[in-house]
Amino acid sequence: MPYAQVAGWGMAVPSRVVTNNDLVEMGLETSEEWIETRTGIRQRRLLAPGEATSDLAVTAAQRALEVANVHPADLDLIIVATCTPDHPVPATASLVQDRIGAGRAGATDLNAACSGFVYALSLAAGQIESARVRQVLVIGADAVSIYLDWQDRETCILFGDGAGALLLQSSEEPGILSTSLGSDGSGASLLMVSAGGSRFPTNGDALRNGDNHLVMDGRQIFRLAAQMMGKAAEKAIEASGLTTEDVNLLIPHQANGRIIEAAAKKLGLPPEKVFANLAEYGNTTAASIPIALCEAIEEGRVKPGDNIVLTSFGAGLSWGSAVIRWGLPLPVEVSSWRRWRRRLGGRWSAFRSSLRKRGRRVRSFMDRKYN
Ligand code: ACO
């Protein structure tokens, strides 16, 4: 049975930064200090006018393909985990497929809210393990800012927009070791946008009542998220045949610093084995885990052979966890590659195309360095 191995990664966030202080200045009844101490969030990125989820997804996808040096025409499948598609129809994944030029790939969206990326990863890994496909691009992309009521201080402070992507490849080496998924629809109303679907189409009444906004029972969600993120991770770790002592890094859904602490405590993991970047981006829904993984790689927190646990909780209610054995010998080589990139600054593109012209293909570079 082939394994599904991570071969590339990429992220994209909008350029518009909104700090806690900006929210105060917008007239929200809150304070910088309250938001930071109660959530751990200092700022978030929000879509600029005219920008949409697929714009972020396309950039993240292109970066993941570049890291893996895979041509988009070689992709078999694209899954976009999102609860904020560009349009109700068609799937955002099809828009991404067209824009990156993945002419041979199937494309579909998946909605499991904040757990969407782990769900997509699990389904993609299953496709590879059953040998139906060889290369799948898994993208988590969301712009929950479109659903926010900017007067609802309990909700609007939490979220940001962004996208992250992983390229999964068929491999003889593991890979995704295990996944565990769960759902409890009896808690649907705890976190919901009620209008905009077939039950309550968006009409004048819905807009007047604010039913197009995300509403949340923050305390219940907090309690359940802290509990279920830990439980889901325990289940996935057990299914992988590992124990928590074998875990090198936990990448939890970036909902609230206190939720992350509680989940880590449940697993008995010390803070140095937990990655958090929600201070910079807030909760980016399906994008939060792949964005955090990209930054963990960039910071040198991921080494070859590491066991990495992803765990998430979100609307549905839904939860999911995955255990990954990191297969690429990173980050040392990629860091030096990126150091070059930084050193070259604006000359990077010219350098890269001159490399390509001379036939020095990045693929052979990657093969020599990493295999
Ligand atoms: N600024 C100032 N005061 C506020 C704010 C704010 N932004 N928001 C709430 N308060 C007030 C409340 O009104 C309350 O006042 P009261 O005591 O006079 O009634 C007080 O602060 C305490 O409210 P709590 O709800 O107890 O505050 P808590 O510490 O639980 O924090 C929060 C609220 C941040 C929403 C928290 O419950 C939370 O993070 N919940 C999880 C929500 C979440 O992560 N949802 C994302 C989707 S699901 C997922 O991603 C896991």
GROMACS .gro file of C-alpha atoms in nm, residues 148-297:
model
  150
  148LEU     CA    1  -1.883   3.870   1.083
  149ASP     CA    2  -2.102   4.120   1.262
  150TRP     CA    3  -1.850   4.390   1.351
  151GLN     CA    4  -2.063   4.491   1.650
  152ASP     CA    5  -2.054   4.141   1.801
  153ARG     CA    6  -1.745   4.177   2.018
  154GLU     CA    7  -1.740   3.815   2.128
  155THR     CA    8  -1.710   3.685   1.771
  156CYS     CA    9  -1.554   3.942   1.540
  157ILE     CA   10  -1.232   3.969   1.743
  158LEU     CA   11  -1.147   3.605   1.683
  159PHE     CA   12  -1.125   3.555   1.309
  160GLY     CA   13  -0.890   3.632   1.022
  161ASP     CA   14  -0.867   3.532   0.656
  162GLY     CA   15  -0.604   3.315   0.489
  163ALA     CA   16  -0.512   3.000   0.300
  164GLY     CA   17  -0.263   2.716   0.336
  165ALA     CA   18  -0.190   2.422   0.108
  166LEU     CA   19  -0.009   2.089   0.126
  167LEU     CA   20   0.084   1.878  -0.172
  168LEU     CA   21   0.045   1.507  -0.095
  169GLN     CA   22   0.233   1.252  -0.305
  170SER     CA   23   0.227   0.878  -0.326
  171SER     CA   24   0.538   0.744  -0.154
  172GLU     CA   25   0.697   0.425  -0.024
  173GLU     CA   26   0.776   0.607   0.302
  174PRO     CA   27   0.515   0.726   0.553
  175GLY     CA   28   0.357   0.988   0.544
  176ILE     CA   29   0.026   1.040   0.699
  177LEU     CA   30   0.028   0.771   0.968
  178SER     CA   31  -0.331   0.801   1.084
  179THR     CA   32  -0.634   1.028   1.101
  180SER     CA   33  -0.939   1.042   1.325
  181LEU     CA   34  -1.257   1.233   1.237
  182GLY     CA   35  -1.574   1.304   1.434
  183SER     CA   36  -1.894   1.506   1.431
  184ASP     CA   37  -2.194   1.588   1.649
  185GLY     CA   38  -2.464   1.774   1.456
  186SER     CA   39  -2.676   1.815   1.770
  187GLY     CA   40  -2.447   2.109   1.847
  188ALA     CA   41  -2.502   2.276   1.508
  189SER     CA   42  -2.664   2.588   1.654
  190LEU     CA   43  -2.364   2.659   1.880
  191LEU     CA   44  -2.172   2.799   1.584
  192MET     CA   45  -2.378   2.886   1.279
  193VAL     CA   46  -2.451   3.116   0.988
  194SER     CA   47  -2.823   3.044   0.953
  195ALA     CA   48  -2.906   3.222   0.626
  196GLY     CA   49  -2.767   3.167   0.279
  197GLY     CA   50  -2.860   2.802   0.226
  198SER     CA   51  -3.176   2.612   0.127
  199ARG     CA   52  -3.332   2.632   0.478
  200PHE     CA   53  -3.316   3.011   0.492
  201PRO     CA   54  -3.213   3.167   0.162
  202THR     CA   55  -3.060   3.511   0.197
  203ASN     CA   56  -3.346   3.755   0.141
  204GLY     CA   57  -3.440   4.098   0.271
  205ASP     CA   58  -3.571   3.956   0.601
  206ALA     CA   59  -3.257   3.754   0.662
  207LEU     CA   60  -3.040   4.057   0.602
  208ARG     CA   61  -3.257   4.277   0.826
  209ASN     CA   62  -3.238   4.018   1.108
  210GLY     CA   63  -2.864   3.971   1.065
  211ASP     CA   64  -2.911   3.598   0.991
  212ASN     CA   65  -2.626   3.620   0.743
  213HIS     CA   66  -2.385   3.664   1.037
  214LEU     CA   67  -2.187   3.402   1.226
  215VAL     CA   68  -2.335   3.349   1.571
  216MET     CA   69  -2.158   3.156   1.840
  217ASP     CA   70  -2.202   3.037   2.195
  218GLY     CA   71  -1.846   3.124   2.290
  219ARG     CA   72  -1.840   2.955   2.631
  220GLN     CA   73  -1.980   2.622   2.506
  221ILE     CA   74  -1.752   2.624   2.203
  222PHE     CA   75  -1.458   2.702   2.427
  223ARG     CA   76  -1.537   2.410   2.659
  224LEU     CA   77  -1.600   2.159   2.379
  225ALA     CA   78  -1.302   2.270   2.169
  226ALA     CA   79  -1.062   2.231   2.460
  227GLN     CA   80  -1.198   1.881   2.529
  228MET     CA   81  -1.242   1.748   2.174
  229MET     CA   82  -0.914   1.873   2.026
  230GLY     CA   83  -0.731   1.673   2.293
  231LYS     CA   84  -0.955   1.367   2.252
  232ALA     CA   85  -0.928   1.363   1.872
  233ALA     CA   86  -0.551   1.385   1.897
  234GLU     CA   87  -0.538   1.099   2.150
  235LYS     CA   88  -0.739   0.881   1.911
  236ALA     CA   89  -0.520   0.958   1.610
  237ILE     CA   90  -0.199   0.903   1.810
  238GLU     CA   91  -0.327   0.566   1.930
  239ALA     CA   92  -0.428   0.468   1.575
  240SER     CA   93  -0.078   0.554   1.451
  241GLY     CA   94   0.077   0.310   1.698
  242LEU     CA   95   0.265   0.592   1.872
  243THR     CA   96   0.232   0.738   2.221
  244THR     CA   97   0.228   1.105   2.325
  245GLU     CA   98   0.598   1.070   2.420
  246ASP     CA   99   0.670   1.012   2.050
  247VAL     CA  100   0.506   1.340   1.948
  248ASN     CA  101   0.757   1.606   1.844
  249LEU     CA  102   0.517   1.886   1.758
  250LEU     CA  103   0.147   1.956   1.805
  251ILE     CA  104  -0.010   2.190   1.551
  252PRO     CA  105  -0.355   2.269   1.688
  253HIS     CA  106  -0.629   2.468   1.522
  254GLN     CA  107  -0.554   2.829   1.616
  255ALA     CA  108  -0.882   2.923   1.788
  256ASN     CA  109  -0.782   3.074   2.121
  257GLY     CA  110  -0.453   3.052   2.312
  258ARG     CA  111  -0.634   2.915   2.616
  259ILE     CA  112  -0.801   2.640   2.408
  260ILE     CA  113  -0.459   2.543   2.271
  261GLU     CA  114  -0.312   2.533   2.624
  262ALA     CA  115  -0.596   2.314   2.747
  263ALA     CA  116  -0.563   2.069   2.455
  264ALA     CA  117  -0.185   2.045   2.506
  265LYS     CA  118  -0.235   1.989   2.878
  266LYS     CA  119  -0.482   1.708   2.811
  267LEU     CA  120  -0.216   1.541   2.596
  268GLY     CA  121   0.059   1.608   2.851
  269LEU     CA  122   0.266   1.803   2.598
  270PRO     CA  123   0.497   2.083   2.717
  271PRO     CA  124   0.466   2.430   2.554
  272GLU     CA  125   0.786   2.380   2.351
  273LYS     CA  126   0.613   2.095   2.165
  274VAL     CA  127   0.315   2.311   2.069
  275PHE     CA  128   0.308   2.556   1.780
  276ALA     CA  129   0.095   2.870   1.794
  277ASN     CA  130   0.083   3.169   1.561
  278LEU     CA  131  -0.269   3.296   1.629
  279ALA     CA  132  -0.125   3.622   1.769
  280GLU     CA  133  -0.054   3.723   1.408
  281TYR     CA  134  -0.348   3.579   1.218
  282GLY     CA  135  -0.634   3.500   1.460
  283ASN     CA  136  -0.853   3.203   1.376
  284THR     CA  137  -0.835   3.148   0.999
  285THR     CA  138  -1.083   2.855   1.010
  286ALA     CA  139  -0.983   2.581   0.760
  287ALA     CA  140  -0.658   2.765   0.684
  288SER     CA  141  -0.531   2.780   1.039
  289ILE     CA  142  -0.355   2.442   1.055
  290PRO     CA  143  -0.176   2.456   0.716
  291ILE     CA  144  -0.070   2.818   0.782
  292ALA     CA  145   0.068   2.715   1.122
  293LEU     CA  146   0.248   2.416   0.965
  294CYS     CA  147   0.407   2.641   0.699
  295GLU     CA  148   0.533   2.880   0.967
  296ALA     CA  149   0.659   2.594   1.186
  297ILE     CA  150   0.863   2.467   0.887
   0.00000   0.00000   0.00000
